[in-house]
Short mmCIF file of C-alpha atoms in Angstrom, two decimals:
data_model
loop_
_atom_site.label_atom_id
_atom_site.label_comp_id
_atom_site.label_asym_id
_atom_site.label_seq_id
_atom_site.Cartn_x
_atom_site.Cartn_y
_atom_site.Cartn_z
CA UNK A 25 -23.45 -3.58 -25.65
CA UNK A 26 -21.11 -1.18 -23.82
CA UNK A 27 -23.88 1.21 -22.85
CA UNK A 28 -25.74 -2.01 -21.60
CA UNK A 29 -22.96 -2.49 -19.69
CA UNK A 30 -22.63 1.47 -18.22
CA UNK A 31 -26.22 1.36 -17.45
CA UNK A 32 -25.92 -1.81 -15.48
CA UNK A 33 -23.20 -0.37 -13.10
CA UNK A 34 -25.08 2.82 -12.48
CA UNK A 35 -28.37 0.72 -11.27
CA UNK A 36 -25.98 -0.77 -9.38
CA UNK A 37 -24.56 2.39 -7.44
CA UNK A 38 -27.79 3.94 -7.08
CA UNK A 39 -28.03 1.48 -4.91
CA UNK A 40 -24.83 3.02 -2.99
CA UNK A 41 -26.18 5.70 -0.68
CA UNK A 42 -23.07 7.33 -0.27
CA UNK A 43 -22.40 7.80 -3.98
CA UNK A 44 -26.06 8.81 -4.45
CA UNK A 45 -24.44 11.89 -1.87
CA UNK A 46 -21.91 12.35 -3.93
CA UNK A 47 -23.34 12.28 -7.41
CA UNK A 48 -21.15 9.88 -8.87
CA UNK A 49 -21.46 8.40 -12.08
CA UNK A 50 -20.90 5.33 -14.28
CA UNK A 51 -19.05 6.68 -17.52
CA UNK A 52 -17.32 4.01 -18.62
CA UNK A 53 -17.80 0.30 -18.79
CA UNK A 54 -16.34 -2.65 -20.34
CA UNK A 55 -15.37 -6.44 -18.88
CA UNK A 56 -12.49 -5.37 -16.66
CA UNK A 57 -12.45 -1.33 -17.04
CA UNK A 58 -15.03 1.08 -15.20
CA UNK A 59 -15.17 4.86 -15.08
CA UNK A 60 -16.76 6.60 -12.65
CA UNK A 61 -16.95 10.39 -12.81
CA UNK A 62 -17.79 13.32 -10.14
CA UNK A 63 -19.31 16.25 -10.64
CA UNK A 64 -17.39 19.67 -9.59
CA UNK A 65 -18.71 20.71 -6.36
CA UNK A 66 -18.56 23.02 -3.42
CA UNK A 67 -18.67 21.14 -0.86
CA UNK A 68 -15.70 18.01 -1.97
CA UNK A 69 -12.81 20.31 -0.34
CA UNK A 70 -10.51 20.50 2.09
CA UNK A 71 -9.17 23.46 4.29
CA UNK A 72 -6.58 24.91 1.58
CA UNK A 73 -9.80 24.71 -1.15
CA UNK A 74 -7.82 21.53 -2.54
CA UNK A 75 -10.52 18.31 -3.53
CA UNK A 76 -10.25 16.64 -0.56
CA UNK A 77 -8.23 13.34 -0.66
CA UNK A 78 -11.20 11.52 0.62
CA UNK A 79 -13.23 12.50 -2.33
CA UNK A 80 -10.42 10.61 -4.41
CA UNK A 81 -10.07 7.60 -2.18
CA UNK A 82 -13.89 7.17 -2.77
CA UNK A 83 -13.76 6.73 -6.50
CA UNK A 84 -10.47 5.23 -6.53
CA UNK A 85 -12.35 2.49 -4.22
CA UNK A 86 -15.64 2.20 -6.18
CA UNK A 87 -13.70 2.37 -9.59
CA UNK A 88 -11.20 -0.54 -8.88
CA UNK A 89 -14.40 -2.30 -7.10
CA UNK A 90 -16.41 -2.00 -9.85
CA UNK A 91 -14.16 -3.13 -12.42
CA UNK A 92 -13.56 -6.34 -9.89
CA UNK A 93 -17.61 -6.72 -10.54
CA UNK A 94 -17.09 -6.13 -14.20
CA UNK A 95 -15.38 -9.45 -14.07
CA UNK A 96 -17.07 -11.26 -10.95
CA UNK A 97 -20.81 -9.96 -10.50
CA UNK A 98 -21.93 -7.68 -8.42
CA UNK A 99 -20.92 -10.36 -5.09
CA UNK A 100 -17.13 -8.65 -4.64
CA UNK A 101 -15.93 -6.60 -2.15
CA UNK A 102 -12.54 -3.89 -1.82
CA UNK A 103 -10.04 -6.24 -0.03
CA UNK A 104 -7.55 -3.02 0.11
CA UNK A 105 -5.93 -0.82 -1.51
CA UNK A 106 -3.20 2.15 -2.12
CA UNK A 107 -3.56 5.29 -3.41
CA UNK A 108 -0.78 8.15 -3.91
CA UNK A 109 -2.02 11.38 -4.21
CA UNK A 110 0.15 13.26 -7.21
CA UNK A 111 -0.77 16.50 -7.44
CA UNK A 112 -3.43 18.87 -5.26
CA UNK A 113 -6.38 19.84 -7.58
CA UNK A 114 -8.88 22.66 -7.67
CA UNK A 115 -12.73 22.43 -8.12
CA UNK A 116 -13.65 20.49 -11.10
CA UNK A 117 -14.92 17.05 -12.42
CA UNK A 118 -13.32 14.12 -11.87
CA UNK A 119 -12.54 10.45 -13.88
CA UNK A 120 -11.65 7.75 -12.13
CA UNK A 121 -10.52 4.41 -14.48
CA UNK A 122 -10.19 1.54 -12.93
CA UNK A 123 -8.54 -2.08 -14.81
CA UNK A 124 -8.07 -5.37 -13.66
CA UNK A 125 -4.09 -5.94 -13.99
CA UNK A 126 -4.96 -9.90 -13.68
CA UNK A 127 -8.27 -11.88 -12.22
CA UNK A 128 -7.59 -15.14 -10.74
CA UNK A 129 -10.69 -17.86 -8.95
CA UNK A 130 -11.26 -15.32 -6.20
CA UNK A 131 -9.43 -12.40 -6.31
CA UNK A 132 -9.00 -9.28 -8.82
CA UNK A 133 -5.82 -7.58 -8.80
CA UNK A 134 -6.62 -3.58 -10.18
CA UNK A 135 -5.05 -0.46 -10.63
CA UNK A 136 -6.43 3.31 -10.82
CA UNK A 137 -6.12 6.68 -12.29
CA UNK A 138 -8.04 9.88 -10.92
CA UNK A 139 -8.15 12.57 -13.79
CA UNK A 140 -9.68 16.05 -13.37
CA UNK A 141 -10.02 17.99 -16.47
CA UNK A 142 -8.96 21.47 -16.32
CA UNK A 143 -9.13 23.48 -19.89
CA UNK A 144 -8.20 21.20 -22.51
CA UNK A 145 -6.53 18.67 -20.74
CA UNK A 146 -6.87 16.05 -18.91
CA UNK A 147 -4.47 16.35 -15.37
CA UNK A 148 -3.83 13.01 -13.67
CA UNK A 149 -3.94 13.63 -9.73
CA UNK A 150 -3.83 9.79 -8.38
CA UNK A 151 -2.59 6.69 -8.63
CA UNK A 152 -4.30 3.62 -7.11
CA UNK A 153 -4.09 -0.35 -6.89
CA UNK A 154 -5.91 -2.93 -4.78
CA UNK A 155 -7.38 -6.30 -4.53
CA UNK A 156 -11.13 -6.97 -5.28
CA UNK A 157 -12.70 -10.31 -3.72
CA UNK A 158 -15.53 -12.83 -4.96
CA UNK A 159 -17.81 -13.30 -1.86
CA UNK A 160 -19.93 -15.58 -3.31
CA UNK B 20 -4.91 21.37 26.82
CA UNK B 21 -5.94 18.31 25.32
CA UNK B 22 -9.23 19.84 25.20
CA UNK B 23 -7.98 22.90 23.47
CA UNK B 24 -5.91 21.29 20.76
CA UNK B 25 -10.20 19.12 19.53
CA UNK B 26 -11.20 22.76 19.72
CA UNK B 27 -8.28 23.88 16.94
CA UNK B 28 -8.62 20.29 15.04
CA UNK B 29 -12.70 20.74 14.52
CA UNK B 30 -11.96 24.66 13.69
CA UNK B 31 -9.90 23.44 11.00
CA UNK B 32 -11.80 20.64 9.90
CA UNK B 33 -14.62 22.94 9.56
CA UNK B 34 -12.54 24.38 7.28
CA UNK B 35 -13.23 21.41 4.72
CA UNK B 36 -16.30 20.96 2.77
CA UNK B 37 -16.32 17.72 2.32
CA UNK B 38 -16.21 17.02 6.42
CA UNK B 39 -18.64 19.25 6.79
CA UNK B 40 -20.79 17.18 4.66
CA UNK B 41 -20.46 13.76 6.18
CA UNK B 42 -20.74 15.64 9.58
CA UNK B 43 -17.54 14.55 10.98
CA UNK B 44 -15.92 15.63 14.20
CA UNK B 45 -12.52 15.72 16.03
CA UNK B 46 -12.95 13.61 19.18
CA UNK B 47 -9.56 13.52 20.41
CA UNK B 48 -6.62 15.54 19.67
CA UNK B 49 -3.01 14.88 21.36
CA UNK B 50 0.32 15.75 19.38
CA UNK B 51 1.08 12.59 17.71
CA UNK B 52 -2.62 10.88 18.17
CA UNK B 53 -6.20 11.97 16.67
CA UNK B 54 -9.12 10.48 16.24
CA UNK B 55 -11.83 11.55 13.85
CA UNK B 56 -15.56 10.19 14.20
CA UNK B 57 -18.61 9.90 11.78
CA UNK B 58 -22.64 9.56 13.20
CA UNK B 59 -24.43 6.80 11.67
CA UNK B 60 -26.14 8.02 8.86
CA UNK B 61 -28.11 5.94 5.98
CA UNK B 62 -26.26 7.67 3.31
CA UNK B 63 -23.01 6.45 3.93
CA UNK B 64 -24.14 3.07 2.65
CA UNK B 65 -22.92 0.43 0.04
CA UNK B 66 -25.74 -1.31 -2.33
CA UNK B 67 -25.05 -4.67 0.44
CA UNK B 68 -26.03 -2.31 3.17
CA UNK B 69 -23.26 -2.19 4.39
CA UNK B 70 -20.73 0.66 5.36
CA UNK B 71 -19.11 2.32 1.87
CA UNK B 72 -15.67 1.86 1.70
CA UNK B 73 -15.04 4.75 0.26
CA UNK B 74 -16.51 6.33 3.98
CA UNK B 75 -13.97 4.31 5.82
CA UNK B 76 -11.24 5.82 3.67
CA UNK B 77 -12.23 9.28 3.88
CA UNK B 78 -11.33 9.19 8.10
CA UNK B 79 -8.42 7.04 7.49
CA UNK B 80 -7.38 9.61 4.99
CA UNK B 81 -8.37 12.41 7.29
CA UNK B 82 -6.92 10.90 10.74
CA UNK B 83 -4.18 10.52 9.70
CA UNK B 84 -3.62 13.79 7.92
CA UNK B 85 -4.77 15.57 11.19
CA UNK B 86 -2.41 13.38 13.33
CA UNK B 87 0.93 14.64 11.12
CA UNK B 88 -0.56 18.08 10.99
CA UNK B 89 -0.45 17.94 15.37
CA UNK B 90 2.84 17.70 14.87
CA UNK B 91 3.93 19.55 11.77
CA UNK B 92 1.00 21.93 11.85
CA UNK B 93 -1.95 22.88 9.22
CA UNK B 94 0.60 22.62 6.36
CA UNK B 95 0.83 19.52 5.45
CA UNK B 96 -0.92 16.87 2.94
CA UNK B 97 -1.22 13.09 2.46
CA UNK B 98 0.97 11.68 0.39
CA UNK B 99 -0.19 7.93 0.18
CA UNK B 100 -1.78 5.57 2.19
CA UNK B 101 -2.67 1.60 1.93
CA UNK B 102 -6.32 0.80 3.77
CA UNK B 103 -7.37 -2.72 4.52
CA UNK B 104 -10.58 -3.47 5.25
CA UNK B 105 -11.37 -6.57 7.86
CA UNK B 106 -14.98 -6.68 7.99
CA UNK B 107 -18.49 -5.62 6.55
CA UNK B 108 -19.84 -2.99 8.75
CA UNK B 109 -23.83 -2.01 8.88
CA UNK B 110 -24.38 1.28 9.66
CA UNK B 111 -23.45 2.38 12.88
CA UNK B 112 -20.93 5.21 14.70
CA UNK B 113 -17.45 4.97 13.17
CA UNK B 114 -14.29 6.50 15.23
CA UNK B 115 -10.85 6.30 13.43
CA UNK B 116 -7.90 6.97 14.99
CA UNK B 117 -4.64 7.44 13.79
CA UNK B 118 -1.02 7.83 15.25
CA UNK B 119 2.17 8.94 14.45
CA UNK B 120 4.44 6.07 13.96
CA UNK B 121 7.91 8.28 13.52
CA UNK B 122 8.22 11.62 12.07
CA UNK B 123 11.53 13.63 10.49
CA UNK B 124 11.79 16.86 9.35
CA UNK B 125 9.21 16.32 6.47
CA UNK B 126 7.69 13.37 6.59
CA UNK B 127 5.28 11.78 9.14
CA UNK B 128 4.31 8.09 8.74
CA UNK B 129 1.24 6.94 10.63
CA UNK B 130 -1.28 3.86 11.19
CA UNK B 131 -4.85 3.84 11.79
CA UNK B 132 -7.44 1.87 13.05
CA UNK B 133 -10.83 2.47 12.20
CA UNK B 134 -13.74 0.85 14.57
CA UNK B 135 -17.55 1.15 14.91
CA UNK B 136 -19.51 1.23 17.89
CA UNK B 137 -21.81 -2.25 17.79
CA UNK B 138 -23.91 -2.61 21.44
CA UNK B 139 -20.82 -2.37 24.46
CA UNK B 140 -18.38 -3.73 21.96
CA UNK B 141 -16.02 -1.46 19.74
CA UNK B 142 -15.23 -3.74 16.45
CA UNK B 143 -12.12 -3.39 14.27
CA UNK B 144 -13.30 -2.32 11.03
CA UNK B 145 -10.04 -1.25 8.90
CA UNK B 146 -6.57 -0.27 9.03
CA UNK B 147 -4.35 1.13 7.39
CA UNK B 148 -0.81 3.31 6.95
CA UNK B 149 0.57 6.03 5.46
CA UNK B 150 2.98 9.10 4.69
CA UNK B 151 2.16 12.90 5.76
CA UNK B 152 4.11 15.60 4.11
CA UNK B 153 4.80 18.90 6.00
CA UNK B 154 4.31 21.47 2.91
CA UNK B 155 5.84 24.47 4.27
CA UNK C 10 4.96 -25.48 22.75
CA UNK C 11 5.90 -22.28 21.51
CA UNK C 12 9.08 -24.36 20.95
CA UNK C 13 7.79 -26.93 19.26
CA UNK C 14 6.47 -24.05 16.59
CA UNK C 15 9.57 -22.44 16.04
CA UNK C 16 11.23 -25.53 15.36
CA UNK C 17 8.49 -26.62 12.86
CA UNK C 18 8.42 -22.96 11.39
CA UNK C 19 11.83 -23.48 11.26
CA UNK C 20 11.50 -26.70 9.44
CA UNK C 21 9.53 -24.94 6.63
CA UNK C 22 12.08 -21.58 6.34
CA UNK C 23 15.10 -23.90 5.78
CA UNK C 24 13.20 -25.37 2.81
CA UNK C 25 12.47 -21.62 1.42
CA UNK C 26 16.17 -21.61 -0.46
CA UNK C 27 16.28 -17.54 -0.38
CA UNK C 28 15.37 -17.77 3.05
CA UNK C 29 18.83 -19.93 3.60
CA UNK C 30 20.63 -17.85 1.23
CA UNK C 31 19.92 -14.99 3.69
CA UNK C 32 20.55 -17.13 6.73
CA UNK C 33 17.19 -16.16 7.92
CA UNK C 34 15.93 -17.74 11.54
CA UNK C 35 12.24 -18.17 12.32
CA UNK C 36 13.24 -16.63 16.58
CA UNK C 37 9.55 -16.56 17.71
CA UNK C 38 6.33 -18.24 17.09
CA UNK C 39 2.88 -18.71 18.49
CA UNK C 40 -0.35 -18.88 17.04
CA UNK C 41 -0.96 -15.77 15.19
CA UNK C 42 2.43 -13.95 15.48
CA UNK C 43 5.85 -14.99 14.03
CA UNK C 44 9.00 -13.17 14.87
CA UNK C 45 12.09 -13.90 11.69
CA UNK C 46 15.65 -13.15 11.95
CA UNK C 47 18.72 -12.02 10.17
CA UNK C 48 22.06 -11.97 11.32
CA UNK C 49 24.58 -8.84 10.78
CA UNK C 50 26.05 -9.45 6.91
CA UNK C 51 28.54 -7.13 4.83
CA UNK C 52 26.27 -8.01 2.08
CA UNK C 53 23.03 -6.80 3.13
CA UNK C 54 23.58 -3.27 2.18
CA UNK C 55 22.77 -0.68 -0.50
CA UNK C 56 25.57 2.35 -1.96
CA UNK C 57 25.08 4.45 0.81
CA UNK C 58 26.21 1.54 3.60
CA UNK C 59 22.89 1.47 4.73
CA UNK C 60 21.02 -1.71 4.98
CA UNK C 61 19.04 -2.79 1.49
CA UNK C 62 15.53 -2.19 1.50
CA UNK C 63 15.24 -5.40 -0.49
CA UNK C 64 15.98 -6.78 2.93
CA UNK C 65 13.86 -5.30 4.63
CA UNK C 66 10.97 -6.24 2.24
CA UNK C 67 12.28 -9.70 2.89
CA UNK C 68 11.79 -9.92 6.05
CA UNK C 69 8.18 -8.06 6.38
CA UNK C 70 6.72 -10.14 3.95
CA UNK C 71 8.77 -13.41 4.89
CA UNK C 72 7.33 -12.87 8.59
CA UNK C 73 3.57 -12.25 7.07
CA UNK C 74 3.74 -15.08 5.77
CA UNK C 75 4.45 -17.39 8.30
CA UNK C 76 2.34 -15.42 10.23
CA UNK C 77 -1.09 -16.62 8.60
CA UNK C 78 0.65 -19.79 8.44
CA UNK C 79 0.50 -19.99 11.62
CA UNK C 80 -3.03 -19.66 11.31
CA UNK C 81 -3.95 -21.36 7.90
CA UNK C 82 -0.95 -23.97 7.50
CA UNK C 83 1.59 -23.97 5.36
CA UNK C 84 -0.35 -23.78 2.09
CA UNK C 85 -0.22 -19.91 2.22
CA UNK C 86 0.91 -17.09 -0.31
CA UNK C 87 1.49 -13.60 0.14
CA UNK C 88 -1.18 -11.78 -1.66
CA UNK C 89 0.32 -8.00 -0.97
CA UNK C 90 1.75 -6.11 0.80
CA UNK C 91 2.84 -2.15 1.56
CA UNK C 92 6.20 -1.36 3.46
CA UNK C 93 7.53 2.06 4.80
CA UNK C 94 11.22 2.56 5.38
CA UNK C 95 11.46 5.08 8.93
CA UNK C 96 15.00 5.41 8.74
CA UNK C 97 18.28 4.22 7.46
CA UNK C 98 19.85 1.27 9.32
CA UNK C 99 23.77 0.48 9.15
CA UNK C 100 24.79 -3.04 9.70
CA UNK C 101 23.31 -4.97 12.23
CA UNK C 102 21.02 -7.87 13.47
CA UNK C 103 17.42 -7.53 12.26
CA UNK C 104 14.27 -8.86 13.62
CA UNK C 105 10.43 -8.37 11.59
CA UNK C 106 7.53 -9.76 14.49
CA UNK C 107 4.01 -10.18 12.11
CA UNK C 108 1.13 -10.84 13.91
CA UNK C 109 -2.20 -11.15 12.59
CA UNK C 110 -4.89 -8.70 13.28
CA UNK C 111 -7.35 -10.22 11.29
CA UNK C 112 -8.43 -13.20 9.89
CA UNK C 113 -11.52 -15.33 8.04
CA UNK C 114 -11.86 -18.46 6.05
CA UNK C 115 -9.28 -17.53 3.49
CA UNK C 116 -7.14 -14.20 4.54
CA UNK C 117 -5.64 -12.98 7.17
CA UNK C 118 -4.68 -9.23 7.67
CA UNK C 119 -1.52 -8.71 8.84
CA UNK C 120 0.78 -5.68 10.34
CA UNK C 121 4.79 -6.42 10.73
CA UNK C 122 7.40 -4.39 12.81
CA UNK C 123 11.12 -4.66 11.87
CA UNK C 124 13.65 -3.25 14.15
CA UNK C 125 17.71 -3.43 14.16
CA UNK C 126 19.63 -4.27 17.71
CA UNK C 127 21.88 -1.02 18.00
CA UNK C 128 23.62 -1.13 21.65
CA UNK C 129 20.72 -1.90 24.01
CA UNK C 130 17.87 -0.79 22.19
CA UNK C 131 15.86 -1.84 19.36
CA UNK C 132 15.19 0.72 16.81
CA UNK C 133 12.41 0.64 14.51
CA UNK C 134 13.16 0.35 10.85
CA UNK C 135 10.22 -0.02 9.10
CA UNK C 136 6.87 -1.25 9.34
CA UNK C 137 4.27 -2.93 6.91
CA UNK C 138 0.77 -4.13 6.55
CA UNK C 139 -0.47 -6.97 4.07
CA UNK C 140 -2.84 -10.01 3.06
CA UNK C 141 -2.12 -13.60 3.27
CA UNK C 142 -4.30 -15.86 1.51
CA UNK C 143 -4.67 -19.48 2.21
CA UNK C 144 -4.21 -21.42 -0.90
CA UNK C 145 -5.98 -24.90 -0.27
CA UNK D 28 23.35 7.83 -24.72
CA UNK D 29 21.56 5.64 -22.83
CA UNK D 30 24.14 3.17 -23.21
CA UNK D 31 25.87 5.89 -20.59
CA UNK D 32 22.76 6.00 -18.49
CA UNK D 33 23.17 1.86 -18.10
CA UNK D 34 26.87 1.57 -17.39
CA UNK D 35 26.54 4.40 -14.89
CA UNK D 36 23.19 3.05 -13.12
CA UNK D 37 25.31 -0.38 -12.80
CA UNK D 38 28.61 1.13 -11.64
CA UNK D 39 25.95 1.87 -8.78
CA UNK D 40 24.24 -1.27 -8.18
CA UNK D 41 28.06 -2.78 -7.60
CA UNK D 42 28.23 -0.44 -4.62
CA UNK D 43 25.06 -2.43 -3.31
CA UNK D 44 26.38 -5.76 -1.89
CA UNK D 45 23.05 -6.80 -1.34
CA UNK D 46 22.66 -6.33 -5.57
CA UNK D 47 26.02 -8.01 -6.04
CA UNK D 48 25.01 -11.21 -3.64
CA UNK D 49 21.86 -11.63 -6.03
CA UNK D 50 23.98 -10.91 -9.01
CA UNK D 51 21.21 -8.24 -9.88
CA UNK D 52 22.01 -5.80 -13.24
CA UNK D 53 20.42 -3.01 -14.72
CA UNK D 54 19.58 -3.86 -18.18
CA UNK D 55 17.63 -0.57 -19.24
CA UNK D 56 17.55 3.29 -18.53
CA UNK D 57 16.26 5.93 -19.54
CA UNK D 58 15.47 9.36 -17.91
CA UNK D 59 12.11 8.33 -15.33
CA UNK D 60 12.55 5.11 -16.76
CA UNK D 61 14.70 1.44 -15.04
CA UNK D 62 14.95 -1.93 -15.86
CA UNK D 63 16.44 -4.34 -13.77
CA UNK D 64 17.26 -8.28 -14.05
CA UNK D 65 18.35 -10.96 -12.01
CA UNK D 66 19.45 -14.49 -13.37
CA UNK D 67 17.63 -17.52 -12.81
CA UNK D 68 19.04 -18.77 -9.76
CA UNK D 69 18.01 -22.48 -7.52
CA UNK D 70 18.56 -20.45 -3.80
CA UNK D 71 15.84 -17.18 -5.26
CA UNK D 72 13.03 -20.03 -4.09
CA UNK D 73 10.27 -20.44 -1.04
CA UNK D 74 8.73 -23.63 0.03
CA UNK D 75 6.60 -24.53 -2.62
CA UNK D 76 9.58 -24.28 -5.52
CA UNK D 77 8.47 -20.96 -6.71
CA UNK D 78 10.09 -18.06 -6.64
CA UNK D 79 10.24 -16.22 -3.08
CA UNK D 80 8.47 -13.10 -2.77
CA UNK D 81 11.48 -11.33 -1.20
CA UNK D 82 13.21 -11.50 -4.50
CA UNK D 83 10.40 -9.88 -6.35
CA UNK D 84 10.16 -7.45 -3.29
CA UNK D 85 13.90 -6.52 -3.93
CA UNK D 86 13.72 -5.63 -7.70
CA UNK D 87 10.61 -3.65 -7.10
CA UNK D 88 11.77 -1.74 -4.39
CA UNK D 89 15.58 -1.12 -6.73
CA UNK D 90 13.85 -0.75 -9.55
CA UNK D 91 11.71 1.82 -8.48
CA UNK D 92 14.82 3.27 -6.08
CA UNK D 93 16.39 3.78 -9.48
CA UNK D 94 14.03 5.40 -11.59
CA UNK D 95 13.72 8.27 -9.14
CA UNK D 96 17.67 8.31 -9.30
CA UNK D 97 17.91 8.91 -12.72
CA UNK D 98 15.55 11.47 -12.34
CA UNK D 99 16.81 12.99 -8.95
CA UNK D 100 20.61 11.52 -8.76
CA UNK D 101 21.89 8.78 -6.81
CA UNK D 102 20.81 10.48 -3.66
CA UNK D 103 17.33 9.24 -3.27
CA UNK D 104 16.26 6.16 -0.47
CA UNK D 105 12.91 4.73 -0.42
CA UNK D 106 10.31 5.96 1.67
CA UNK D 107 7.59 3.19 0.76
CA UNK D 108 5.95 0.96 -1.63
CA UNK D 109 3.61 -1.66 -2.50
CA UNK D 110 3.10 -4.56 -3.97
CA UNK D 111 0.71 -7.08 -5.21
CA UNK D 112 1.38 -10.27 -6.41
CA UNK D 113 -0.08 -12.09 -9.31
CA UNK D 114 1.12 -15.04 -9.48
CA UNK D 115 3.35 -18.02 -8.50
CA UNK D 116 6.59 -17.98 -10.55
CA UNK D 117 8.97 -20.56 -11.29
CA UNK D 118 12.47 -20.71 -12.10
CA UNK D 119 13.13 -18.12 -14.52
CA UNK D 120 14.88 -14.78 -14.96
CA UNK D 121 12.82 -11.95 -14.04
CA UNK D 122 12.97 -8.37 -15.28
CA UNK D 123 11.58 -5.34 -13.04
CA UNK D 124 10.90 -2.35 -14.73
CA UNK D 125 10.11 1.06 -13.07
CA UNK D 126 8.64 4.36 -14.18
CA UNK D 127 8.46 7.96 -13.22
CA UNK D 128 4.45 8.65 -13.15
CA UNK D 129 4.89 12.17 -11.43
CA UNK D 130 7.97 14.01 -10.08
CA UNK D 131 8.29 17.02 -7.95
CA UNK D 132 10.66 18.70 -6.17
CA UNK D 133 11.62 16.00 -3.89
CA UNK D 134 9.07 13.41 -4.28
CA UNK D 135 8.63 11.03 -7.02
CA UNK D 136 5.65 8.68 -7.66
CA UNK D 137 6.76 5.08 -9.15
CA UNK D 138 5.17 2.16 -10.62
CA UNK D 139 7.06 -1.04 -11.96
CA UNK D 140 6.05 -4.28 -13.10
CA UNK D 141 7.92 -7.40 -12.81
CA UNK D 142 7.94 -10.55 -15.90
CA UNK D 143 9.35 -13.57 -15.87
CA UNK D 144 10.72 -14.83 -19.01
CA UNK D 145 9.00 -18.37 -20.05
CA UNK D 146 9.63 -19.87 -23.10
CA UNK D 147 8.63 -16.83 -25.81
CA UNK D 148 6.67 -14.92 -23.95
CA UNK D 149 6.76 -12.40 -21.09
CA UNK D 150 5.34 -13.51 -17.62
CA UNK D 151 3.78 -10.53 -15.24
CA UNK D 152 4.46 -11.41 -12.04
CA UNK D 153 4.22 -8.94 -10.28
CA UNK D 154 3.23 -4.86 -9.53
CA UNK D 155 4.23 -2.36 -7.40
CA UNK D 156 3.89 1.34 -6.30
CA UNK D 157 6.19 3.38 -4.38
CA UNK D 158 7.14 6.66 -3.21
CA UNK D 159 10.94 8.07 -3.41
CA UNK D 160 12.58 11.00 -1.92
CA UNK D 161 15.70 13.29 -3.18
CA UNK D 162 17.30 13.37 0.39
CA UNK D 163 19.83 16.45 -0.76
#
């Protein structure tokens, strides 16, 4: 069941040319909670050799949109969000996990955590909070 | 002079592998104000055919970081930012213009506007506000 | 005309018991742009003797809500906002000026500046950005 | 020990004239986690009879500042924060609980939840995320 949702979400993700460019993959999906991963890549960096904030932002935005979509269906868009970067991260696989904290008729308020896998431990890289809207 | 700053900023941008992946280019640079552009590309879209929010987020993040760097030098990082998406945008060239609203010893507070060029008019797509920190 | 809008907005403000507690006053009103002022008071401070962030937050929240209401009518609420404090402020009269940057069917995206009057100059204390929703 | 921290935090809170005006009270204090409460009052409302967003904002701002202060000491200030309102709340006692998610040399990144006590259940009213800075 959860596997079906993962497949469904990945089909949607494959329709996003930007997500295909970045090799994103939905790795967890349940109603109200979605996780999206990015592989380790050398072209995700900024000038100090750390993962670019834009990569983390993409992940936060997309994971929260999909979390909203797990409740409202695919016709959703991100109204806004805010992200705090907690520490620089060197090249590694990334996972953004977004949860719907509260949803009403048209809006879902979400929070998101982004972690990297360094050795055996997950390291928290960024936290985000945002608003998803049902468009139809 | 401003041209020199543009060159300098573009050299820095070229050291960001993620910015190279996205074909970003600094198109304006003065102390406290930077504009970064992205070309029209088919692999910048989400599943409804609009430009992906992650693309706009990348631009806002990077333009504000460079605006902070125009004051503090290259050793800066983005502490946090917030973005509101104003309307969906179809494929087009994008420009993010970020300005430092206030800077102190270590922090610069910035605002950013992202526009697309559709026909002869600029269309405002997103606004952002964030905090850049000097790290050294 | 603008004076009528100011009166109308102040009547609404007087129905907010919290705004009455703080002596807030609408000082400018046009469609899409509202300014709300607070008088200088000794009970608006934090423990270092500066104006409390909560006072500035109240002003930003309310000015943006009223700016949204100037377009949508009184049945609006604040979905969310973000505020950056730019510098500490000692006791002084405060003015928050909020503008609608973009409005659609149900949502208005606003920005807000808060200034204090110190001597002859206005000093920028905080900037905010947020989302107002029409509820009916 | 935790009681000592509560006392210490309340002594600080009593030095904030705005917190005294609003009858705020620190109700929980440990290193990295602070809760501040406001009593039920009729002068905390907006024009629809719900608790004013400015009241919730004050609580979020102050709880996160105190959470940062529980790590850095009293010389802290709020750099910025963002708040999402989840649902309207009628008159009731309010509690904001803020936690430090990550702290470095000078910055602490915090999240905050605000709940009201309606009957026997806590109702989540707002969530916030922000940045606290050590000033000395």
